[in-house]
């Protein structure tokens, strides 16, 4: 089954404790991206990757890092989480991004930073 | 600066009637637009898209209209069904940037 898988789905952590949210897709998609969803703000793009070793900032990259060492994986790293990073996070992938395809989303990861 | 706006946070429609969800954008460089539906505790799922070279795209009960001069797009759902109750997001992108900008969403409730 074609899917985007995120882990963990739920996480409560404390300020400053590094964490990684993993994202994996099995569709051989070139394009992957991360979003956060906050009330009243919709979905905002954090980072995206056009292909292996090619990443770029979205609209809200501060406090996040990403890497794309393999085509299927695109982890989101919070080096020193803060309470304002409490949010619902979505990973998405697309065949090529832009006008060439729709985004396929994972089920989301709800992160709470205390 | 909100480049993609959905000014109606919520909408209620009777089953069988038409649902019209609206979206406005400010960036004239956007050339591809998408609509997503989101149920609670799930990721957004793709509904329908439209390229800026078209003004209409239809897929079953869903039709998206694009008015480039007004920088406005709308999603029509006919007939509306209770299973359509969800949050709907519009999104826009410029194919050269690979950035997707989403609106804030409209919660649609279809009443049986």
mmCIF file of C-alpha atoms in Angstrom, chain B residues 26-82:
data_model
loop_
_atom_site.group_PDB
_atom_site.id
_atom_site.type_symbol
_atom_site.label_atom_id
_atom_site.label_comp_id
_atom_site.label_asym_id
_atom_site.label_seq_id
_atom_site.Cartn_x
_atom_site.Cartn_y
_atom_site.Cartn_z
ATOM 1 C CA UNK B 26 -2.410 37.417 -3.475
ATOM 2 C CA UNK B 27 0.628 36.089 -5.331
ATOM 3 C CA UNK B 28 0.115 36.271 -9.094
ATOM 4 C CA UNK B 29 3.065 33.908 -9.579
ATOM 5 C CA UNK B 30 1.086 30.930 -8.294
ATOM 6 C CA UNK B 31 0.401 28.587 -11.213
ATOM 7 C CA UNK B 32 -1.075 25.483 -9.597
ATOM 8 C CA UNK B 33 -3.805 25.165 -7.013
ATOM 9 C CA UNK B 34 -4.988 22.227 -4.976
ATOM 10 C CA UNK B 35 -7.802 21.368 -2.571
ATOM 11 C CA UNK B 36 -7.367 18.982 0.331
ATOM 12 C CA UNK B 37 -9.836 17.449 2.730
ATOM 13 C CA UNK B 38 -8.919 16.617 6.305
ATOM 14 C CA UNK B 39 -10.757 14.453 8.793
ATOM 15 C CA UNK B 40 -9.860 14.562 12.506
ATOM 16 C CA UNK B 41 -6.818 12.480 13.457
ATOM 17 C CA UNK B 42 -5.911 11.925 9.804
ATOM 18 C CA UNK B 43 -3.584 13.576 7.344
ATOM 19 C CA UNK B 44 -4.976 15.790 4.580
ATOM 20 C CA UNK B 45 -6.032 13.923 1.459
ATOM 21 C CA UNK B 46 -5.942 15.320 -2.044
ATOM 22 C CA UNK B 47 -9.253 16.192 -3.665
ATOM 23 C CA UNK B 48 -8.750 18.093 -6.870
ATOM 24 C CA UNK B 49 -6.323 20.497 -8.506
ATOM 25 C CA UNK B 50 -6.245 23.070 -11.247
ATOM 26 C CA UNK B 51 -3.521 24.603 -13.338
ATOM 27 C CA UNK B 52 -3.486 28.330 -13.958
ATOM 28 C CA UNK B 53 -3.990 27.712 -17.675
ATOM 29 C CA UNK B 54 -7.491 26.420 -16.954
ATOM 30 C CA UNK B 55 -10.519 28.012 -15.354
ATOM 31 C CA UNK B 56 -12.388 24.881 -14.403
ATOM 32 C CA UNK B 57 -11.660 21.301 -13.456
ATOM 33 C CA UNK B 58 -14.242 18.695 -12.606
ATOM 34 C CA UNK B 59 -14.005 15.336 -10.889
ATOM 35 C CA UNK B 60 -17.278 13.661 -10.018
ATOM 36 C CA UNK B 61 -19.107 15.735 -7.431
ATOM 37 C CA UNK B 62 -16.177 18.136 -7.078
ATOM 38 C CA UNK B 63 -15.493 21.102 -9.330
ATOM 39 C CA UNK B 64 -12.845 23.750 -8.861
ATOM 40 C CA UNK B 65 -13.168 27.137 -10.531
ATOM 41 C CA UNK B 66 -10.289 29.534 -10.979
ATOM 42 C CA UNK B 67 -10.694 33.250 -11.631
ATOM 43 C CA UNK B 68 -7.197 34.549 -12.205
ATOM 44 C CA UNK B 69 -8.156 38.181 -12.637
ATOM 45 C CA UNK B 70 -9.823 38.131 -9.221
ATOM 46 C CA UNK B 71 -7.172 35.815 -7.745
ATOM 47 C CA UNK B 72 -9.966 33.636 -6.495
ATOM 48 C CA UNK B 73 -10.750 29.954 -6.592
ATOM 49 C CA UNK B 74 -13.704 28.020 -5.340
ATOM 50 C CA UNK B 75 -14.568 24.392 -4.711
ATOM 51 C CA UNK B 76 -18.108 23.255 -5.460
ATOM 52 C CA UNK B 77 -19.443 20.018 -4.032
ATOM 53 C CA UNK B 78 -22.699 18.827 -5.569
ATOM 54 C CA UNK B 79 -24.604 17.153 -4.056
ATOM 55 C CA UNK B 80 -23.173 17.478 -0.574
ATOM 56 C CA UNK B 81 -23.150 14.366 1.592
ATOM 57 C CA UNK B 82 -22.681 13.936 5.358
#
